[in-house]
PDB file of C-alpha atoms in Angstrom:
ATOM      1  CA  MET A  44       5.448  14.997   7.244  1.00 95.00           C
ATOM      2  CA  ILE A  45       4.264  11.652   5.902  1.00 98.00           C
ATOM      3  CA  LEU A  46       3.556   8.442   7.842  1.00 98.00           C
ATOM      4  CA  TYR A  47       4.590   4.884   6.937  1.00 98.00           C
ATOM      5  CA  VAL A  48       2.658   2.218   8.866  1.00 97.00           C
ATOM      6  CA  VAL A  49       4.294  -1.206   9.153  1.00 96.00           C
ATOM      7  CA  THR A  50       1.554  -3.853   9.192  1.00 94.00           C
ATOM      8  CA  ASP A  51       3.732  -6.933   9.718  1.00 92.00           C
ATOM      9  CA  THR A  52       4.426  -8.482  13.145  1.00 91.00           C
ATOM     10  CA  TYR A  53       6.025  -6.343  15.833  1.00 92.00           C
ATOM     11  CA  GLU A  54       9.052  -8.659  15.901  1.00 93.00           C
ATOM     12  CA  LEU A  55       9.664  -8.122  12.184  1.00 92.00           C
ATOM     13  CA  TYR A  56       9.050  -4.394  12.609  1.00 93.00           C
ATOM     14  CA  LYS A  57      11.864  -4.290  15.168  1.00 93.00           C
ATOM     15  CA  THR A  58      14.316  -6.565  13.359  1.00 93.00           C
ATOM     16  CA  LYS A  59      13.922  -6.071   9.587  1.00 92.00           C
ATOM     17  CA  PRO A  60      15.790  -3.052   8.149  1.00 92.00           C
ATOM     18  CA  VAL A  61      13.667  -3.118   4.986  1.00 94.00           C
ATOM     19  CA  TRP A  62      11.029  -0.793   6.496  1.00 94.00           C
ATOM     20  CA  PHE A  63      13.631   1.937   6.825  1.00 92.00           C
ATOM     21  CA  ILE A  64      14.866   1.360   3.288  1.00 95.00           C
ATOM     22  CA  HIS A  65      11.260   1.914   2.212  1.00 96.00           C
ATOM     23  CA  ARG A  66      11.116   5.017   4.399  1.00 96.00           C
ATOM     24  CA  ASN A  67      14.110   6.469   2.597  1.00 96.00           C
ATOM     25  CA  THR A  68      12.421   5.832  -0.764  1.00 96.00           C
ATOM     26  CA  LEU A  69       9.161   7.430   0.388  1.00 97.00           C
ATOM     27  CA  GLU A  70      11.009  10.451   1.811  1.00 97.00           C
ATOM     28  CA  ARG A  71      12.907  10.984  -1.423  1.00 96.00           C
ATOM     29  CA  ILE A  72       9.824  10.785  -3.621  1.00 97.00           C
ATOM     30  CA  ALA A  73       7.593  12.814  -1.284  1.00 97.00           C
ATOM     31  CA  GLY A  74      10.315  15.388  -0.603  1.00 97.00           C
ATOM     32  CA  ASP A  75       9.411  15.329   3.074  1.00 97.00           C
ATOM     33  CA  ALA A  76      10.325  13.536   6.288  1.00 97.00           C
ATOM     34  CA  CYS A  77       8.658  10.189   7.003  1.00 98.00           C
ATOM     35  CA  VAL A  78       7.736   8.775  10.403  1.00 97.00           C
ATOM     36  CA  VAL A  79       7.696   4.952  10.655  1.00 97.00           C
ATOM     37  CA  LEU A  80       5.324   3.344  13.170  1.00 97.00           C
ATOM     38  CA  HIS A  81       3.994  -0.140  13.813  1.00 96.00           C
ATOM     39  CA  TYR A  82       0.227  -0.433  13.395  1.00 95.00           C
ATOM     40  CA  THR A  83      -0.162  -1.325  17.098  1.00 94.00           C
ATOM     41  CA  GLN A  84       1.270   2.106  17.959  1.00 95.00           C
ATOM     42  CA  LEU A  85      -1.329   3.917  15.913  1.00 94.00           C
ATOM     43  CA  ASP A  86      -4.654   5.514  16.771  1.00 95.00           C
ATOM     44  CA  LEU A  87      -6.518   8.637  15.678  1.00 96.00           C
ATOM     45  CA  GLN A  88      -4.945  10.743  18.426  1.00 96.00           C
ATOM     46  CA  THR A  89      -1.440   9.764  17.322  1.00 96.00           C
ATOM     47  CA  VAL A  90      -2.266  10.627  13.716  1.00 96.00           C
ATOM     48  CA  GLU A  91      -3.562  14.009  14.868  1.00 94.00           C
ATOM     49  CA  GLN A  92      -0.348  14.638  16.810  1.00 95.00           C
ATOM     50  CA  ILE A  93       1.920  13.700  13.895  1.00 95.00           C
ATOM     51  CA  ASN A  94      -0.320  15.615  11.469  1.00 95.00           C
ATOM     52  CA  PRO A  95       0.829  13.817   8.284  1.00 97.00           C
ATOM     53  CA  TRP A  96      -0.393  14.894   4.869  1.00 97.00           C
ATOM     54  CA  ALA A  97      -0.125  11.306   3.538  1.00 98.00           C
ATOM     55  CA  ILE A  98      -0.235   7.806   5.059  1.00 98.00           C
ATOM     56  CA  CYS A  99       1.296   4.696   3.445  1.00 98.00           C
ATOM     57  CA  HIS A 100       0.480   1.172   4.687  1.00 97.00           C
ATOM     58  CA  SER A 101       3.125  -1.519   4.203  1.00 95.00           C
ATOM     59  CA  GLY A 102       2.849  -5.022   2.844  1.00 88.00           C
ATOM     60  CA  SER A 103       2.237  -7.743   5.420  1.00 82.00           C
ATOM     61  CA  THR A 104       1.861 -11.420   6.176  1.00 72.00           C
ATOM     62  CA  ASN A 105       0.135 -10.542   9.442  1.00 70.00           C
ATOM     63  CA  ASP A 106      -3.592 -10.518  10.283  1.00 75.00           C
ATOM     64  CA  VAL A 107      -4.391  -7.070  11.707  1.00 76.00           C
ATOM     65  CA  ARG A 108      -8.155  -7.179  11.251  1.00 68.00           C
ATOM     66  CA  SER A 109      -8.887  -7.339  14.990  1.00 75.00           C
ATOM     67  CA  MET A 110      -7.040  -4.081  15.707  1.00 86.00           C
ATOM     68  CA  MET A 111      -9.922  -1.649  16.100  1.00 91.00           C
ATOM     69  CA  ALA A 112      -7.752   1.414  16.761  1.00 93.00           C
ATOM     70  CA  TYR A 113      -5.908   0.842  13.489  1.00 94.00           C
ATOM     71  CA  ARG A 114      -9.183   0.171  11.705  1.00 94.00           C
ATOM     72  CA  ARG A 115     -10.500   3.537  12.896  1.00 96.00           C
ATOM     73  CA  VAL A 116      -7.424   5.287  11.499  1.00 96.00           C
ATOM     74  CA  ILE A 117      -8.046   3.820   8.040  1.00 96.00           C
ATOM     75  CA  MET A 118     -11.802   4.362   8.125  1.00 96.00           C
ATOM     76  CA  GLU A 119     -12.043   7.759   9.839  1.00 96.00           C
ATOM     77  CA  THR A 120      -8.971   9.870   9.122  1.00 96.00           C
ATOM     78  CA  ASP A 121      -9.316  12.415   6.319  1.00 95.00           C
ATOM     79  CA  VAL A 122      -5.637  12.114   5.335  1.00 97.00           C
ATOM     80  CA  ALA A 123      -4.852  10.655   1.888  1.00 98.00           C
ATOM     81  CA  GLN A 124      -3.787   6.993   2.138  1.00 98.00           C
ATOM     82  CA  ILE A 125      -2.291   4.244   0.018  1.00 98.00           C
ATOM     83  CA  GLY A 126      -1.800   0.553   0.855  1.00 98.00           C
ATOM     84  CA  PHE A 127       0.864  -1.650  -0.717  1.00 97.00           C
ATOM     85  CA  CYS A 128       0.182  -5.397  -1.259  1.00 94.00           C
ATOM     86  CA  GLY A 129      -0.924  -6.561   2.212  1.00 92.00           C
ATOM     87  CA  GLY A 130      -1.816  -2.962   3.064  1.00 95.00           C
ATOM     88  CA  HIS A 131      -4.043  -2.883  -0.018  1.00 96.00           C
ATOM     89  CA  GLN A 132      -5.780  -6.026   1.241  1.00 95.00           C
ATOM     90  CA  ILE A 133      -6.162  -4.660   4.784  1.00 94.00           C
ATOM     91  CA  ILE A 134      -7.930  -1.532   3.540  1.00 96.00           C
ATOM     92  CA  THR A 135     -10.227  -3.675   1.399  1.00 96.00           C
ATOM     93  CA  LYS A 136     -11.095  -5.962   4.306  1.00 94.00           C
ATOM     94  CA  PHE A 137     -11.835  -3.071   6.681  1.00 95.00           C
ATOM     95  CA  TYR A 138     -14.256  -1.660   4.096  1.00 96.00           C
ATOM     96  CA  GLY A 139     -16.055  -5.005   3.777  1.00 95.00           C
ATOM     97  CA  GLY A 140     -14.307  -6.732   0.868  1.00 95.00           C
ATOM     98  CA  GLU A 141     -13.295 -10.381   0.627  1.00 94.00           C
ATOM     99  CA  LEU A 142      -9.785 -11.872   0.468  1.00 93.00           C
ATOM    100  CA  GLY A 143      -8.422 -15.304  -0.361  1.00 91.00           C
ATOM    101  CA  SER A 144      -5.524 -17.219  -1.892  1.00 87.00           C
ATOM    102  CA  MET A 145      -5.265 -17.031  -5.671  1.00 82.00           C
ATOM    103  CA  ARG A 146      -5.298 -20.831  -6.146  1.00 90.00           C
ATOM    104  CA  LYS A 147      -3.183 -23.934  -5.664  1.00 87.00           C
ATOM    105  CA  LEU A 148      -0.566 -24.815  -8.271  1.00 89.00           C
ATOM    106  CA  THR A 149      -1.556 -27.568 -10.680  1.00 90.00           C
ATOM    107  CA  PRO A 150       0.681 -30.659 -10.984  1.00 89.00           C
ATOM    108  CA  ASN A 151       3.998 -29.842 -12.720  1.00 87.00           C
ATOM    109  CA  GLU A 152       3.159 -26.115 -12.776  1.00 88.00           C
ATOM    110  CA  PRO A 153       6.358 -24.150 -12.035  1.00 89.00           C
ATOM    111  CA  ASP A 154       6.625 -22.185  -8.778  1.00 85.00           C
ATOM    112  CA  PRO A 155       8.475 -18.874  -9.308  1.00 84.00           C
ATOM    113  CA  ASN A 156       9.314 -18.601  -5.582  1.00 83.00           C
ATOM    114  CA  PRO A 157       9.106 -21.955  -3.736  1.00 86.00           C
ATOM    115  CA  ALA A 158      10.389 -20.361  -0.504  1.00 80.00           C
ATOM    116  CA  TYR A 159       7.211 -18.278  -0.324  1.00 81.00           C
ATOM    117  CA  HIS A 160       4.049 -20.334   0.373  1.00 78.00           C
ATOM    118  CA  GLN A 161       5.120 -23.356  -1.610  1.00 85.00           C
ATOM    119  CA  GLY A 162       2.378 -24.987  -3.618  1.00 85.00           C
ATOM    120  CA  HIS A 163       0.380 -21.800  -4.126  1.00 86.00           C
ATOM    121  CA  PHE A 164       0.042 -19.890  -7.366  1.00 88.00           C
ATOM    122  CA  LYS A 165       1.489 -16.391  -7.016  1.00 83.00           C
ATOM    123  CA  GLU A 166       2.493 -13.299  -8.900  1.00 87.00           C
ATOM    124  CA  PHE A 167       6.212 -12.773  -8.360  1.00 87.00           C
ATOM    125  CA  GLY A 168       8.690 -10.361  -9.907  1.00 88.00           C
ATOM    126  CA  LEU A 169       8.065  -7.839 -12.667  1.00 92.00           C
ATOM    127  CA  CYS A 170       4.548  -8.145 -14.117  1.00 94.00           C
ATOM    128  CA  SER A 171       2.197  -6.243 -16.423  1.00 95.00           C
ATOM    129  CA  VAL A 172      -0.966  -4.572 -15.160  1.00 97.00           C
ATOM    130  CA  ARG A 173      -3.660  -3.029 -17.362  1.00 97.00           C
ATOM    131  CA  ILE A 174      -5.338   0.263 -16.440  1.00 98.00           C
ATOM    132  CA  ILE A 175      -9.104  -0.042 -16.868  1.00 97.00           C
ATOM    133  CA  LYS A 176     -10.188   3.306 -15.414  1.00 97.00           C
ATOM    134  CA  VAL A 177      -8.403   6.636 -15.868  1.00 97.00           C
ATOM    135  CA  ASP A 178      -7.255   8.213 -12.609  1.00 98.00           C
ATOM    136  CA  PRO A 179      -4.735  10.894 -11.531  1.00 98.00           C
ATOM    137  CA  LEU A 180      -2.708   8.080  -9.927  1.00 98.00           C
ATOM    138  CA  PHE A 181      -1.675   7.040 -13.455  1.00 98.00           C
ATOM    139  CA  ARG A 182      -0.742  10.511 -14.729  1.00 97.00           C
ATOM    140  CA  GLY A 183       1.959  10.325 -17.408  1.00 96.00           C
ATOM    141  CA  LEU A 184       1.789   6.536 -17.710  1.00 96.00           C
ATOM    142  CA  GLY A 185       0.550   4.327 -20.530  1.00 93.00           C
ATOM    143  CA  ARG A 186      -2.378   1.922 -20.347  1.00 94.00           C
ATOM    144  CA  GLN A 187      -0.017  -0.910 -19.450  1.00 95.00           C
ATOM    145  CA  LEU A 188       1.934  -0.675 -16.183  1.00 97.00           C
ATOM    146  CA  HIS A 189       5.109  -2.545 -15.295  1.00 95.00           C
ATOM    147  CA  VAL A 190       5.061  -3.345 -11.591  1.00 96.00           C
ATOM    148  CA  LEU A 191       6.760  -5.464  -8.936  1.00 92.00           C
ATOM    149  CA  GLU A 192       4.593  -8.229  -7.465  1.00 91.00           C
ATOM    150  CA  ASN A 193       5.017 -10.674  -4.585  1.00 87.00           C
ATOM    151  CA  HIS A 194       1.721 -12.165  -3.381  1.00 87.00           C
ATOM    152  CA  TYR A 195      -0.335 -15.333  -3.250  1.00 79.00           C
ATOM    153  CA  TRP A 196      -3.415 -13.767  -1.616  1.00 87.00           C
ATOM    154  CA  GLU A 197      -5.636 -11.341  -3.462  1.00 93.00           C
ATOM    155  CA  VAL A 198      -8.788  -9.292  -3.161  1.00 95.00           C
ATOM    156  CA  LYS A 199     -11.616 -11.582  -4.273  1.00 96.00           C
ATOM    157  CA  ARG A 200     -14.373  -8.976  -4.048  1.00 96.00           C
ATOM    158  CA  LEU A 201     -14.262  -5.208  -3.697  1.00 97.00           C
ATOM    159  CA  PRO A 202     -16.882  -3.535  -1.504  1.00 97.00           C
ATOM    160  CA  PRO A 203     -19.154  -0.944  -3.176  1.00 97.00           C
ATOM    161  CA  THR A 204     -17.146   1.933  -1.668  1.00 97.00           C
ATOM    162  CA  LEU A 205     -13.978   0.975  -3.580  1.00 98.00           C
ATOM    163  CA  VAL A 206     -13.593   1.373  -7.348  1.00 98.00           C
ATOM    164  CA  LEU A 207     -11.472  -0.937  -9.509  1.00 98.00           C
ATOM    165  CA  LEU A 208      -8.769   0.946 -11.455  1.00 98.00           C
ATOM    166  CA  ALA A 209      -6.410  -1.739 -12.802  1.00 98.00           C
ATOM    167  CA  SER A 210      -6.173  -5.516 -13.301  1.00 97.00           C
ATOM    168  CA  SER A 211      -3.684  -8.139 -14.433  1.00 96.00           C
ATOM    169  CA  ARG A 212      -4.288 -11.315 -16.390  1.00 93.00           C
ATOM    170  CA  VAL A 213      -4.325 -13.459 -13.242  1.00 93.00           C
ATOM    171  CA  CYS A 214      -5.387 -10.986 -10.534  1.00 95.00           C
ATOM    172  CA  ARG A 215      -8.440  -8.814 -11.109  1.00 96.00           C
ATOM    173  CA  VAL A 216      -7.976  -6.259  -8.302  1.00 97.00           C
ATOM    174  CA  GLN A 217      -4.564  -4.696  -8.795  1.00 97.00           C
ATOM    175  CA  VAL A 218      -5.432  -1.078  -7.982  1.00 98.00           C
ATOM    176  CA  PHE A 219      -8.467   0.530  -6.375  1.00 98.00           C
ATOM    177  CA  ARG A 220      -9.581   3.923  -5.174  1.00 98.00           C
ATOM    178  CA  HIS A 221     -12.241   4.927  -2.657  1.00 98.00           C
ATOM    179  CA  ARG A 222     -15.261   6.442  -4.407  1.00 97.00           C
ATOM    180  CA  THR A 223     -15.140   9.773  -2.555  1.00 96.00           C
ATOM    181  CA  ASN A 224     -11.868   9.908  -0.591  1.00 97.00           C
ATOM    182  CA  PRO A 225      -8.204   9.802  -1.739  1.00 98.00           C
ATOM    183  CA  ILE A 226      -7.638   6.269  -0.451  1.00 98.00           C
ATOM    184  CA  TYR A 227      -5.798   3.897  -2.795  1.00 98.00           C
ATOM    185  CA  GLY A 228      -4.535   0.332  -2.775  1.00 98.00           C
ATOM    186  CA  THR A 229      -1.986  -1.386  -5.024  1.00 98.00           C
ATOM    187  CA  GLN A 230      -1.566  -5.161  -5.003  1.00 95.00           C
ATOM    188  CA  PHE A 231       2.007  -4.585  -6.156  1.00 96.00           C
ATOM    189  CA  HIS A 232       4.966  -2.884  -4.423  1.00 96.00           C
ATOM    190  CA  PRO A 233       5.679   0.647  -5.719  1.00 96.00           C
ATOM    191  CA  GLU A 234       7.811   1.335  -2.622  1.00 96.00           C
ATOM    192  CA  VAL A 235      10.459  -1.281  -3.518  1.00 92.00           C
ATOM    193  CA  GLU A 236      13.402  -0.138  -5.612  1.00 86.00           C
ATOM    194  CA  GLY A 237      16.418  -1.892  -7.093  1.00 78.00           C
ATOM    195  CA  VAL A 238      14.526  -4.799  -8.688  1.00 79.00           C
ATOM    196  CA  GLY A 239      14.421  -3.949 -12.376  1.00 74.00           C
ATOM    197  CA  ARG A 240      12.685  -0.969 -13.940  1.00 84.00           C
ATOM    198  CA  HIS A 241       9.030  -0.506 -13.026  1.00 89.00           C
ATOM    199  CA  ASP A 242       6.423   2.247 -12.699  1.00 94.00           C
ATOM    200  CA  GLY A 243       6.285   2.282  -8.907  1.00 93.00           C
ATOM    201  CA  GLY A 244       8.166   5.561  -8.539  1.00 95.00           C
ATOM    202  CA  ALA A 245       5.834   7.367 -10.953  1.00 97.00           C
ATOM    203  CA  ILE A 246       2.771   6.001  -9.145  1.00 97.00           C
ATOM    204  CA  LEU A 247       4.094   7.199  -5.781  1.00 98.00           C
ATOM    205  CA  THR A 248       4.934  10.610  -7.257  1.00 97.00           C
ATOM    206  CA  ASN A 249       1.353  10.901  -8.472  1.00 98.00           C
ATOM    207  CA  PHE A 250      -0.064   9.722  -5.151  1.00 98.00           C
ATOM    208  CA  PHE A 251       1.914  12.315  -3.209  1.00 98.00           C
ATOM    209  CA  ARG A 252       0.732  14.996  -5.637  1.00 97.00           C
ATOM    210  CA  ILE A 253      -2.877  13.914  -4.997  1.00 98.00           C
ATOM    211  CA  ALA A 254      -2.269  13.873  -1.238  1.00 97.00           C
ATOM    212  CA  LYS A 255      -0.814  17.389  -1.195  1.00 96.00           C
ATOM    213  CA  MET A 256      -3.713  18.755  -3.225  1.00 94.00           C
ATOM    214  CA  HIS A 257      -6.185  17.078  -0.861  1.00 95.00           C
ATOM    215  CA  HIS A 258      -4.368  18.477   2.189  1.00 92.00           C
ATOM    216  CA  LYS A 259      -4.537  21.951   0.667  1.00 89.00           C
ATOM    217  CA  HIS A 260      -8.224  21.482  -0.177  1.00 86.00           C
ATOM    218  CA  LEU A 261      -8.885  20.762   3.506  1.00 84.00           C
ATOM    219  CA  GLY A 262      -7.383  24.158   4.324  1.00 80.00           C
ATOM    220  CA  ARG A 263      -4.225  22.759   5.869  1.00 71.00           C
ATOM    221  CA  GLN A 264      -0.687  23.848   5.199  1.00 66.00           C
ATOM    222  CA  THR A 265       1.866  21.247   4.158  1.00 60.00           C
ATOM    223  CA  VAL A 266       5.029  22.053   6.109  1.00 58.00           C
ATOM    224  CA  GLN A 267       8.001  20.489   4.388  1.00 59.00           C
ATOM    225  CA  ASN A 268      10.468  18.845   6.784  1.00 63.00           C
ATOM    226  CA  THR A 269      14.009  17.824   5.967  1.00 59.00           C
ATOM    227  CA  PRO A 270      14.084  14.122   5.075  1.00 59.00           C
ATOM    228  CA  SER A 271      16.167  12.023   7.437  1.00 52.00           C
ATOM    229  CA  ASP A 272      19.730  11.029   6.570  1.00 46.00           C
ATOM    230  CA  ARG A 273      19.472   7.954   8.769  1.00 46.00           C
ATOM    231  CA  THR A 274      19.623   4.493   7.238  1.00 37.00           C
ATOM    232  CA  ARG A 275      17.492   3.138  10.059  1.00 39.00           C
TER     233      ARG A 275
END
């Protein structure tokens, strides 16, 4: 069993079907069933009851930093984790990093997505990211990744506990890993399919391989469940 944590508002969690599209993608790549929960429903006891071997944190436009129960899950669980976009930023912030907007657009500078935080510079669509530190997350991939981006905020400073793995030309912190634990963050969206060809699927495959190995190292058995056929 794997766990997908939705970090956006509870209203969007209840009304947007995209989370369950992501769940289907994660189930297919992991080869296991995926439970979807809102971050307000999550604490260490719930994680223990579900007993996932991997946890994925969604993208978000929501500020979850005051949720101490969720913070404890990220900081204290020994399950392998990965955060996507906003989830990547949440993990960074909980560990003591700094976030901020990339910058304002200059006069006459084109906006690739005016409907999303108009007036702000952003990475949007298929972009290139350069690997700067070898890691099992990038197994089988070249030094240049092709990824799907959609953000105007970024990690401004990583805390000492997180190691920089990849950067882009305009955003320094594209991928990180915890120094001692299998906790990753990607500024891009590997969980989103159907928008051109990108390396997200390969990155998720590698993450789930890392997570299974870590689960086995802890002396726990990974019980494969039948992925759901539901669309929501």
